[in-house]
mmCIF file of C-alpha atoms (C1' of nucleotides) in Angstrom:
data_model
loop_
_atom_site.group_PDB
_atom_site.id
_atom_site.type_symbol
_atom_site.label_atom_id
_atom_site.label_comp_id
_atom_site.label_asym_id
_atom_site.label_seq_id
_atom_site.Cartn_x
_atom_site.Cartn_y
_atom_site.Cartn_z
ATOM 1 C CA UNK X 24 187.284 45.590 104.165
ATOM 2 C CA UNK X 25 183.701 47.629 105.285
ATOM 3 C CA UNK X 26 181.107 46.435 104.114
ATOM 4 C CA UNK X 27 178.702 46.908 106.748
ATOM 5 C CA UNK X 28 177.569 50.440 106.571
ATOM 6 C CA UNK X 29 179.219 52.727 109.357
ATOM 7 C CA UNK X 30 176.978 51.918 113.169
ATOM 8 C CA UNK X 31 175.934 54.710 115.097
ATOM 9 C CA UNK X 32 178.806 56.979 116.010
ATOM 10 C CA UNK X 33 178.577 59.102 119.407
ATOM 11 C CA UNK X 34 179.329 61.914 117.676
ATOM 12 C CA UNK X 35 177.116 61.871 115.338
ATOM 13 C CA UNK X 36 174.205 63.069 118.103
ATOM 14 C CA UNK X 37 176.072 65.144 120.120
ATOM 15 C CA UNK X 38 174.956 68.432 118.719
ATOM 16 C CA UNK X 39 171.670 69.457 120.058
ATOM 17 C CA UNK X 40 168.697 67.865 118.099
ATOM 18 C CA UNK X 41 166.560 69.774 116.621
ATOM 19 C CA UNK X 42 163.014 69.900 118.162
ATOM 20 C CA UNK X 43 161.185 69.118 115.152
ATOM 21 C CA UNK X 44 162.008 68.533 111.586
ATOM 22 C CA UNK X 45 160.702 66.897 108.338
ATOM 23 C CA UNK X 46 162.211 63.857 106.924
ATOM 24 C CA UNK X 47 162.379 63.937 103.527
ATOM 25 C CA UNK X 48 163.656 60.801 102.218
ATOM 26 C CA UNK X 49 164.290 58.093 104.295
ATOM 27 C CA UNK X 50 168.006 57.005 104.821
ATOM 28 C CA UNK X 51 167.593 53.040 105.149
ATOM 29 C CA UNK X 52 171.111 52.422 104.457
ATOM 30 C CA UNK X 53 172.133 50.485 107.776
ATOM 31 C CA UNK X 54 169.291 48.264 107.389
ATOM 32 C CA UNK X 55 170.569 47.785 103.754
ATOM 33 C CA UNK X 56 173.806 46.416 104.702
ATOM 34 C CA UNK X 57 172.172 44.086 106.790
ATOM 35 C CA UNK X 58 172.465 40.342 105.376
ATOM 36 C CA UNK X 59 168.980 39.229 107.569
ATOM 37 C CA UNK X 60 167.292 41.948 106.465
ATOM 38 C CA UNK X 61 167.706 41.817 102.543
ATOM 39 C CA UNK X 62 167.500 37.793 102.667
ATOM 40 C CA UNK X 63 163.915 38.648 104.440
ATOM 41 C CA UNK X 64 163.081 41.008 102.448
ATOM 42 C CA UNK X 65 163.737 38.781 99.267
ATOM 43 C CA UNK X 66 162.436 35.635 100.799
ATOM 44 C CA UNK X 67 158.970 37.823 100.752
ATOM 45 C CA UNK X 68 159.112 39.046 97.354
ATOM 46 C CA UNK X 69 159.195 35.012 96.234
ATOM 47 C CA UNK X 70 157.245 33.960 98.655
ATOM 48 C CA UNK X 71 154.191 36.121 98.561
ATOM 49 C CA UNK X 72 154.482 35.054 94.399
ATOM 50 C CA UNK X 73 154.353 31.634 95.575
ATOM 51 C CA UNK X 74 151.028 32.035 97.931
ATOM 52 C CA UNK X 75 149.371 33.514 94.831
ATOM 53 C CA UNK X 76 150.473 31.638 92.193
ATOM 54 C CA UNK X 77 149.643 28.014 94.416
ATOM 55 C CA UNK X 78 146.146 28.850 95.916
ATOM 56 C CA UNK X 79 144.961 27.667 92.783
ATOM 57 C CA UNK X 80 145.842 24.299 94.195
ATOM 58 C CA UNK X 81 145.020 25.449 97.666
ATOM 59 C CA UNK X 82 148.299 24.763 98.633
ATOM 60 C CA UNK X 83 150.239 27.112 101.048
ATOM 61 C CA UNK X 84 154.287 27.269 101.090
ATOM 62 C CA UNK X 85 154.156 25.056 103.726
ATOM 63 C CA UNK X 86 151.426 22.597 102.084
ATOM 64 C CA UNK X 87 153.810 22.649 98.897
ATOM 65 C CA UNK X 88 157.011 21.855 100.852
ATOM 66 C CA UNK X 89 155.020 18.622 102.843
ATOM 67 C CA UNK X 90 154.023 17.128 99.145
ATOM 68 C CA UNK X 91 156.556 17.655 97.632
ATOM 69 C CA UNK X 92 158.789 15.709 99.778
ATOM 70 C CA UNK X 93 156.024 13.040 100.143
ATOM 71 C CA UNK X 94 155.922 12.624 96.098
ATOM 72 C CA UNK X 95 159.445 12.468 96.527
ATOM 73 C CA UNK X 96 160.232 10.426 98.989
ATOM 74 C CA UNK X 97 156.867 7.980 99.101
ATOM 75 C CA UNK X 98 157.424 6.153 102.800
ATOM 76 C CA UNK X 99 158.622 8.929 104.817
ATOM 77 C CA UNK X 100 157.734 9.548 108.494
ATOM 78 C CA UNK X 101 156.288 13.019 110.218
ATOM 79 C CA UNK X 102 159.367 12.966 112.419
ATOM 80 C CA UNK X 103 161.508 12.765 108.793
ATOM 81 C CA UNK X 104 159.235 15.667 107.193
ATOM 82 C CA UNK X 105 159.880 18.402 110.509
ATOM 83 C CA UNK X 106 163.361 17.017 110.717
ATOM 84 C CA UNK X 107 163.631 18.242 107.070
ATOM 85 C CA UNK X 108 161.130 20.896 106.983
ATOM 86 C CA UNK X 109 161.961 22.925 110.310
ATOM 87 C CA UNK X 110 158.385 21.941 111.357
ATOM 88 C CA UNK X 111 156.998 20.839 114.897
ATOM 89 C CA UNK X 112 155.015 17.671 115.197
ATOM 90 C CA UNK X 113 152.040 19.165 116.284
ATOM 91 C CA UNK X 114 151.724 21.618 113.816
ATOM 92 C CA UNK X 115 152.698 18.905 111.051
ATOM 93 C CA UNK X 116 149.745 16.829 112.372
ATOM 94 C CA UNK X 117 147.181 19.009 111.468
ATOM 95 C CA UNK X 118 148.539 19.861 108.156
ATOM 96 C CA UNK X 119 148.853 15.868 107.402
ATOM 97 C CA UNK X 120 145.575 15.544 108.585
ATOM 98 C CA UNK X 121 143.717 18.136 106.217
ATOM 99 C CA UNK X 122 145.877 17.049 103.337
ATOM 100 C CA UNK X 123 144.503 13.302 104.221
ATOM 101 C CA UNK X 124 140.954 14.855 104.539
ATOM 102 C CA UNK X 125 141.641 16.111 100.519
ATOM 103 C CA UNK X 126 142.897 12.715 99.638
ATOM 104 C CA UNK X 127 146.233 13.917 98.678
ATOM 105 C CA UNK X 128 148.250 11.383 100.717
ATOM 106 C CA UNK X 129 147.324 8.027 102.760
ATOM 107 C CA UNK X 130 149.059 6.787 105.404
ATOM 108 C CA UNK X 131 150.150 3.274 106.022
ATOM 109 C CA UNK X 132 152.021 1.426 108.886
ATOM 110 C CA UNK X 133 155.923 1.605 108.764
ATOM 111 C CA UNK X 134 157.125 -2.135 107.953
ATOM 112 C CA UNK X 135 159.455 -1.901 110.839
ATOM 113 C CA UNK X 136 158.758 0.572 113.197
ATOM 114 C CA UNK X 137 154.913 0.487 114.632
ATOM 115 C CA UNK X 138 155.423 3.656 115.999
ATOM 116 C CA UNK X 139 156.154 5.197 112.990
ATOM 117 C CA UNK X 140 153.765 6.291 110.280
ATOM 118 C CA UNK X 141 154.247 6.205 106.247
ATOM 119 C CA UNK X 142 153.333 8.935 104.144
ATOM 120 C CA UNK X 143 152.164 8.266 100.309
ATOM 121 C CA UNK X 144 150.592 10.387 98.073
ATOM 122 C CA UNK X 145 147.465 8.944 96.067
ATOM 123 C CA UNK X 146 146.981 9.298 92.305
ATOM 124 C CA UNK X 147 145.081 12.556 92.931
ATOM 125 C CA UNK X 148 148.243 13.925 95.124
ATOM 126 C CA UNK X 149 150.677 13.048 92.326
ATOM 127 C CA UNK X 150 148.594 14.696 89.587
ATOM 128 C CA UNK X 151 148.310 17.583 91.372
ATOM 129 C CA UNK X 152 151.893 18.112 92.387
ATOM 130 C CA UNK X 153 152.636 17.491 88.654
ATOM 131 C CA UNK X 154 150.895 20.191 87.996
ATOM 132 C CA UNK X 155 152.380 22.266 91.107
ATOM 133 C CA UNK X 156 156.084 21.611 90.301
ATOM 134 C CA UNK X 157 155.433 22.980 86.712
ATOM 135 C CA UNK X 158 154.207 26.295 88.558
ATOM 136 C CA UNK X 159 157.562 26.162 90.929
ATOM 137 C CA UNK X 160 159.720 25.936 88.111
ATOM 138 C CA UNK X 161 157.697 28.628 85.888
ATOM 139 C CA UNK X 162 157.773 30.878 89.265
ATOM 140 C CA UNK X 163 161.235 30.303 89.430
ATOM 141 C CA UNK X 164 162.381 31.569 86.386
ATOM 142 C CA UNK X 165 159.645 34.910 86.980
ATOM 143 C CA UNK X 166 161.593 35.798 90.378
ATOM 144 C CA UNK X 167 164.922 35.616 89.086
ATOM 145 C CA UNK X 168 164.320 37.518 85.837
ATOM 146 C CA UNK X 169 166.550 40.228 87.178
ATOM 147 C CA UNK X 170 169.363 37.813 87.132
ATOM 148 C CA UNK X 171 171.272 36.113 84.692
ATOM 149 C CA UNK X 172 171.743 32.389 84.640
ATOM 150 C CA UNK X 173 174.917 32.356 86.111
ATOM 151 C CA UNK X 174 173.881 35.048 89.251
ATOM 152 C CA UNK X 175 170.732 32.791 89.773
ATOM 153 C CA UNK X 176 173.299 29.591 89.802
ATOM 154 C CA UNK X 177 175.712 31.926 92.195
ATOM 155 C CA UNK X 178 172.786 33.030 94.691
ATOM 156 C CA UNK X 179 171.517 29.977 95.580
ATOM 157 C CA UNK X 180 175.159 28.723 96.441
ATOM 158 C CA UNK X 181 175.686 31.579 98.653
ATOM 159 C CA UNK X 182 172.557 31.244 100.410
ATOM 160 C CA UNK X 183 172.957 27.750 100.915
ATOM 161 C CA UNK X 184 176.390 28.320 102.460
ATOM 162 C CA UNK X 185 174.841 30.564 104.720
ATOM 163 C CA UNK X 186 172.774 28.216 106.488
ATOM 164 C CA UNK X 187 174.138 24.664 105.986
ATOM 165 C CA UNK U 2 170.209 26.239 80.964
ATOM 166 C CA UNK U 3 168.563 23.656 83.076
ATOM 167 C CA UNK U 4 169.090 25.443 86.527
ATOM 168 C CA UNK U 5 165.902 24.155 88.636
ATOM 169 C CA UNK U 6 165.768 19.756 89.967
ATOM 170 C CA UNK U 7 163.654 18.302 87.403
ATOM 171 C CA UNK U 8 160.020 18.456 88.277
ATOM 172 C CA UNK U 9 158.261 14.909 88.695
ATOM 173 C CA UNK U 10 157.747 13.009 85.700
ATOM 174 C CA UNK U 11 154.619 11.579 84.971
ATOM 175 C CA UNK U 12 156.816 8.087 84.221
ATOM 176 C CA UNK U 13 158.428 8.416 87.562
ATOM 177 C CA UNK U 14 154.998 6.644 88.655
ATOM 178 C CA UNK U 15 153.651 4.827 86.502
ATOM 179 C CA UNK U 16 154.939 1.707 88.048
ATOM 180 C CA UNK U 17 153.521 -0.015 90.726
ATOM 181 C CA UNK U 18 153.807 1.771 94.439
ATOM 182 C CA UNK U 19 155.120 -0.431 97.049
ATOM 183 C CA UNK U 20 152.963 -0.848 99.608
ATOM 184 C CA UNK U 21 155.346 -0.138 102.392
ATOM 185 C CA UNK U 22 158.872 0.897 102.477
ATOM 186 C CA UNK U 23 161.756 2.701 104.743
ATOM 187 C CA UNK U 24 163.040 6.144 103.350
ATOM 188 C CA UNK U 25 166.854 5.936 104.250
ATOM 189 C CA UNK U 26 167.782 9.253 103.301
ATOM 190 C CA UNK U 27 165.113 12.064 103.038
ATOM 191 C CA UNK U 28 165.319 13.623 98.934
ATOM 192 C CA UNK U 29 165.568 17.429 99.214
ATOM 193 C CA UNK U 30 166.306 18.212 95.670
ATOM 194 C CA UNK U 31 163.756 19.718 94.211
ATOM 195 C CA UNK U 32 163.258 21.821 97.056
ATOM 196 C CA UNK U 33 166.455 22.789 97.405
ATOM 197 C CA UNK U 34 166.905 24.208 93.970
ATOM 198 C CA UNK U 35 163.900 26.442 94.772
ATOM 199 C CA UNK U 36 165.276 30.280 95.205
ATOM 200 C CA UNK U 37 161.937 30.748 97.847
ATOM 201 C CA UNK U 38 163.192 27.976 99.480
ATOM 202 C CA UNK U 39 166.872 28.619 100.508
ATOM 203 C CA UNK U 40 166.325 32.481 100.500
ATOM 204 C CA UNK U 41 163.803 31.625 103.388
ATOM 205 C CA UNK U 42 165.950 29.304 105.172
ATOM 206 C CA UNK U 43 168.757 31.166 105.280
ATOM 207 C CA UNK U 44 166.895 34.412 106.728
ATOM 208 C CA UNK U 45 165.486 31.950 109.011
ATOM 209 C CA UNK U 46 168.845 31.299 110.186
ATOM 210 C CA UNK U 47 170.776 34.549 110.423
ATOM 211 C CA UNK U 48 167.086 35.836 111.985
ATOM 212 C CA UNK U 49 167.723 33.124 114.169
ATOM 213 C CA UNK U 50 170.861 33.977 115.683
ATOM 214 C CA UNK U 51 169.804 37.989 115.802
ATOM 215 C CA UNK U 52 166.756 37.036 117.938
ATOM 216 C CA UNK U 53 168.852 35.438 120.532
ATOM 217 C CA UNK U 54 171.790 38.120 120.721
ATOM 218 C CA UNK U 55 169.135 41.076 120.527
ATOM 219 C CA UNK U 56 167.611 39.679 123.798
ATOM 220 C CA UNK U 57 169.791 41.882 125.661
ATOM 221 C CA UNK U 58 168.671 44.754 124.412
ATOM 222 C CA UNK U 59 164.779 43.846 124.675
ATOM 223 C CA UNK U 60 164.785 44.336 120.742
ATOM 224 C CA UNK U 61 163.119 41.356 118.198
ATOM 225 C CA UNK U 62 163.944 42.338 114.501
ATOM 226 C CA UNK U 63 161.049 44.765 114.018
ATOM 227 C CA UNK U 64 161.679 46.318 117.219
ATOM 228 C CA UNK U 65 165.497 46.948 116.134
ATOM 229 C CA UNK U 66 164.483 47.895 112.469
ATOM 230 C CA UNK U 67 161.839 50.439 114.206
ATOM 231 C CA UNK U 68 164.657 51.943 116.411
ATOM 232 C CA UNK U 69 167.334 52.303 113.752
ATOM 233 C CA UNK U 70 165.312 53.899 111.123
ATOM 234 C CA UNK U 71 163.872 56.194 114.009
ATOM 235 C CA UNK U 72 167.988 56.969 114.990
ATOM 236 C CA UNK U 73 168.624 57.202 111.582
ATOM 237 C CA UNK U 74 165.843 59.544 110.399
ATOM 238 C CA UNK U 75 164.961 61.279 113.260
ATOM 239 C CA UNK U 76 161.491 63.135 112.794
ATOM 240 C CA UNK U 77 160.275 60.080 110.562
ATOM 241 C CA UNK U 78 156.608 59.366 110.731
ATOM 242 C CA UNK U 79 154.873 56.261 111.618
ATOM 243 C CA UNK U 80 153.722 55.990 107.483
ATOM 244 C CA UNK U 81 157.049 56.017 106.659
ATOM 245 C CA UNK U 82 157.948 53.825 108.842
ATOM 246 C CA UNK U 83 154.821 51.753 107.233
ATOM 247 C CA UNK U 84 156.085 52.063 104.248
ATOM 248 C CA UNK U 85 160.014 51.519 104.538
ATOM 249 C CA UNK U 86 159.114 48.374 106.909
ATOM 250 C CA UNK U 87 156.503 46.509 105.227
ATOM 251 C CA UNK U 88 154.449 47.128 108.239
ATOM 252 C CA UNK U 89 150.871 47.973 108.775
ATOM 253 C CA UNK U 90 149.923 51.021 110.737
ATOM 254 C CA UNK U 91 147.563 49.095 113.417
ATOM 255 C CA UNK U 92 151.117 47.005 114.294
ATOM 256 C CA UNK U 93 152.953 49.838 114.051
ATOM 257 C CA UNK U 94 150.859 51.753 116.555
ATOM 258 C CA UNK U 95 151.878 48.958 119.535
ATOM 259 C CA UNK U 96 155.200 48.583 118.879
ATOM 260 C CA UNK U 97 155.666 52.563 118.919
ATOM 261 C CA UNK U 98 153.772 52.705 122.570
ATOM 262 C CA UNK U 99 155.783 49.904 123.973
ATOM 263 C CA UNK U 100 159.328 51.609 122.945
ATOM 264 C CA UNK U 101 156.948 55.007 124.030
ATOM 265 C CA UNK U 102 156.859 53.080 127.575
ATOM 266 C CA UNK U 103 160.468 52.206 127.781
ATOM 267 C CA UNK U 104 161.161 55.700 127.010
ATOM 268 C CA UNK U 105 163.093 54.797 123.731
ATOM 269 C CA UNK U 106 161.839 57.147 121.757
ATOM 270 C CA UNK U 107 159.230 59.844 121.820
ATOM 271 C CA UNK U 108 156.538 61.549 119.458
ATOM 272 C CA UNK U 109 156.452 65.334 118.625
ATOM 273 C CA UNK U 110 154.219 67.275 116.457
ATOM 274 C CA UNK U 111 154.654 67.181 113.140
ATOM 275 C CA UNK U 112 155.907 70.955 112.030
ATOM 276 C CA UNK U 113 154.256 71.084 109.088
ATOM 277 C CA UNK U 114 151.577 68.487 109.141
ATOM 278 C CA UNK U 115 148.921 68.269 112.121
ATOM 279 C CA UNK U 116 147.905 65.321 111.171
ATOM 280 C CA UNK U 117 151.446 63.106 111.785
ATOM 281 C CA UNK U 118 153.035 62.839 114.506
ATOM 282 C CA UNK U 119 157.510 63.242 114.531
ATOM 283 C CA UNK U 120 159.408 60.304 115.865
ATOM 284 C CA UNK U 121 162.637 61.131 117.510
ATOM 285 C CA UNK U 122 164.927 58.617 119.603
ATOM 286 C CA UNK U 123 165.434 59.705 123.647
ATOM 287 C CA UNK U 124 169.076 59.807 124.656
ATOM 288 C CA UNK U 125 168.284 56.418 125.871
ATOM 289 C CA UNK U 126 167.111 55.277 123.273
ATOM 290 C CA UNK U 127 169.943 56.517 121.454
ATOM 291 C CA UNK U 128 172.723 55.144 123.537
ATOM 292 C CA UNK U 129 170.725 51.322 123.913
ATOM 293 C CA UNK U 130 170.922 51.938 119.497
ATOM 294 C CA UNK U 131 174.525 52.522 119.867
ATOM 295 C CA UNK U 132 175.207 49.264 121.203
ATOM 296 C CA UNK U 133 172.862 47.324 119.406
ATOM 297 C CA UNK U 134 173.892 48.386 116.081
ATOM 298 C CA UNK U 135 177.208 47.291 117.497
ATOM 299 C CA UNK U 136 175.743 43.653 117.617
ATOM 300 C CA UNK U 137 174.140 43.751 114.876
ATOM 301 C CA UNK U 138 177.961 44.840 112.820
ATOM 302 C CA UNK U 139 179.225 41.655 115.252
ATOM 303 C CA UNK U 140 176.619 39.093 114.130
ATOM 304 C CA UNK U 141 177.031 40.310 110.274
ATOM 305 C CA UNK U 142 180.291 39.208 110.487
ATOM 306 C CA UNK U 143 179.323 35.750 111.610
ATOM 307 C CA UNK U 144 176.530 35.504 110.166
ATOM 308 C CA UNK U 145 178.677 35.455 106.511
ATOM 309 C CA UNK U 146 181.683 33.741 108.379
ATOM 310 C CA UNK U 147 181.643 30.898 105.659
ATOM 311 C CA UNK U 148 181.889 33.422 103.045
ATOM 312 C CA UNK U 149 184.628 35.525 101.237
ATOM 313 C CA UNK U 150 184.248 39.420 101.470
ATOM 314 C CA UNK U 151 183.792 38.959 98.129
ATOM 315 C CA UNK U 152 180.717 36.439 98.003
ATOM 316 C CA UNK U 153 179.129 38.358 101.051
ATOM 317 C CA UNK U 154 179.197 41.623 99.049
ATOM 318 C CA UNK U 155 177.533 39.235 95.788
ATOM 319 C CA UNK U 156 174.670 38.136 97.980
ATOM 320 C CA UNK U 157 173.719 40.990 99.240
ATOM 321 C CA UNK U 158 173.742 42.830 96.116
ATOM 322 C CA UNK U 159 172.111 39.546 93.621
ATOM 323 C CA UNK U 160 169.434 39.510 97.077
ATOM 324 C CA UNK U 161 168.631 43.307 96.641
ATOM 325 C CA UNK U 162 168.502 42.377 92.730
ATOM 326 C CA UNK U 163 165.572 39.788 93.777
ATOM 327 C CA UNK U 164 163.051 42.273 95.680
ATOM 328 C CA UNK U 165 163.847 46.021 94.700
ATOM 329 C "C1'" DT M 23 164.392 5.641 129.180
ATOM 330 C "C1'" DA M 24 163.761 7.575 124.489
ATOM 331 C "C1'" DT M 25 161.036 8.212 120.350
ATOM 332 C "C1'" DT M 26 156.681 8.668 117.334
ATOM 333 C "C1'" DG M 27 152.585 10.580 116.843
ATOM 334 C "C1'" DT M 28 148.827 13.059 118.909
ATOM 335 C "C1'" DT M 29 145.649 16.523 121.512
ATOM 336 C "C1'" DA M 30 144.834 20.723 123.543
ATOM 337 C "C1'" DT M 31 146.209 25.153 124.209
ATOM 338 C "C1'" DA M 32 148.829 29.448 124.465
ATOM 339 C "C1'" DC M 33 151.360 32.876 122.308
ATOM 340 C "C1'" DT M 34 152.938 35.785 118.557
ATOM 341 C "C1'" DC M 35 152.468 37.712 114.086
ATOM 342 C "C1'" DT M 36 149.783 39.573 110.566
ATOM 343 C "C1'" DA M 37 145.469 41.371 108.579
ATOM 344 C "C1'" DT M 38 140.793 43.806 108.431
ATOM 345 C "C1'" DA M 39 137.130 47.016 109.727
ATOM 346 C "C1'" DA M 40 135.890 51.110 111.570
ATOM 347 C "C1'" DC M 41 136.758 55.452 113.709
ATOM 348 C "C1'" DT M 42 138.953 60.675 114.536
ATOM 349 C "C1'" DA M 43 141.280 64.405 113.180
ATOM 350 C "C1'" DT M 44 143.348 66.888 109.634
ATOM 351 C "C1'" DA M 45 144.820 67.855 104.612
ATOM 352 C "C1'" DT J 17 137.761 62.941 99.191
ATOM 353 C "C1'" DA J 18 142.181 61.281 100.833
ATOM 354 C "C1'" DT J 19 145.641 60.620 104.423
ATOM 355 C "C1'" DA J 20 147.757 59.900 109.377
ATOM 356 C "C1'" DG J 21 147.091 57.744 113.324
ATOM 357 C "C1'" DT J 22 144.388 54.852 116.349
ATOM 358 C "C1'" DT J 23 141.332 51.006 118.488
ATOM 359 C "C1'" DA J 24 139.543 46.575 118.590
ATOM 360 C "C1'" DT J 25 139.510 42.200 116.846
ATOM 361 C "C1'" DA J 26 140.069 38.230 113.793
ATOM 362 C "C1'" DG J 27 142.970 34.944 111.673
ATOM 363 C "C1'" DA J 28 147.310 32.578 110.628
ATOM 364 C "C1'" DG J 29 151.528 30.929 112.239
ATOM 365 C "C1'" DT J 30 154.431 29.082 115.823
ATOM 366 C "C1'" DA J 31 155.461 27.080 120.396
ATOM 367 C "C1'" DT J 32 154.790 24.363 124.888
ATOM 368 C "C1'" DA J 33 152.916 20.741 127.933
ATOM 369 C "C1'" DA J 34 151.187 16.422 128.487
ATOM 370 C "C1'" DC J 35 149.796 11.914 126.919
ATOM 371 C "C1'" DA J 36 149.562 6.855 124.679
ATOM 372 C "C1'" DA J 37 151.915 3.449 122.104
ATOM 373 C "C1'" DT J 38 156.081 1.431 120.904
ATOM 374 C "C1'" DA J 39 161.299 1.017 120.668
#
DNA sequence: TATTGTTATACTCTATAACTATA
DNA sequence: TATAGTTATAGAGTATAACAATA
């Protein structure tokens, strides 16, 4: 039932250390049982695909995430989007506001709530996340090339169990 | 074969917008059949959780992949370090005084190579690894609690798949 | 009294340029 | 000329406090 590799054992230092020695090759093996640390590690092999592959549209992760749920979901709030997103308010206010600035999205009064804020995305936001979604689903298929259909399908189950 | 949320459609808009309306339940979809996306989130999560039980031991991530490769690989330079880590040598170079300071670990001349410096762990910082590697065996556990031994072995070899 | 959106600001993380000592 | 380690600093990302308007 391991599947952790072995922790640190007493034992294992109490011989004198040597004063100084060369390390060949380096054993990373704990590390590489840890779950955190190869989800991290494979988050930034996608990710840092993504940043390239989307400054085309000068759109960052985060930039792509905000649209995308705007195109999607024309009428939603900022307290919706960091709800959804994992996002602060004040960070999501400047983002909003430069994406406004590039005439991406508009906002318009909430028909029930004056507090509240819509989010749309103009004609220019929606051709452009046409476009961006293509990419997405092109970049998709380029970081799981190693995978078959099926492990691809399997992955993103487990992952999602892991943090819903 | 169609594994990805369908990206927008053109058609989707080509109707009239309403000019205001209420979004009841926030759409997700598309983002959620992103690999980036869940990958991130659910590093985000288990990092999360690490974070908040590593307090004890004074050790964020980095900190506690620094000390365990150092443990591990005693003698290890800070370039290897660099380059098992991801990290870049002007970081590295802070984080390595600061465990310096605690008296975690300490630096030796390199036998063969004047230029590097050897990184051993201190007895302390040997025993504080003992324990923390005992955490970190403890939040592995829970961390995959909602999976089988099974799936948890499957994601951590189809998430190795994704960045090696 | 709580929530939405906002401003200003602080803190952390990551990245770049330039330097030294040695290979 | 290239590499290991270092210093200083810039930039991006994330977090906290406080506020006005509305529920």
């Amino acid at each position: 039932m391991l599947r952790t590799a072995p922790v640190l054992s007493a034992v294992e230092f109490s011989a004198e250390r040597p004063q100084a020695r060369r390390v060949e090759r380096v054993d990373s093996r704990f590390l590489e049982s840890l779950m955190g640390y190869n989800a991290r590690r494979a988050s930034l092999a996608i990710i840092e695909r993504f940043l390239r592959e989307m400054a085309v549209y000068e759109l960052r992760p985060v930039d792509f995430s905000v649209m995308s749920l705007v195109v999607h979901n024309p009428g939603i709030t900022s307290s919706q989007l960091c709800a959804a997103l994992g996002l602060l308010p004040p960070n999501l206010v400047v983002m909003l506001n430069a994406l406004q600035k590039r005439k991406l999205i508009e906002r318009l009064p909430h028909p029930h709530d004056r507090r509240a804020i819509g989010l749309y995305p103009s004609g220019a936001g929606i051709t452009l996340m046409l476009s961006a979604e293509k990419t997405a689903a092109r970049l998709e298929g380029e970081a799981t090339a190693k995978l078959t259909t099926a492990e691809a399908k399997t992955l993103l189950r487990l992952l999602r169990k892991i943090y819903l």
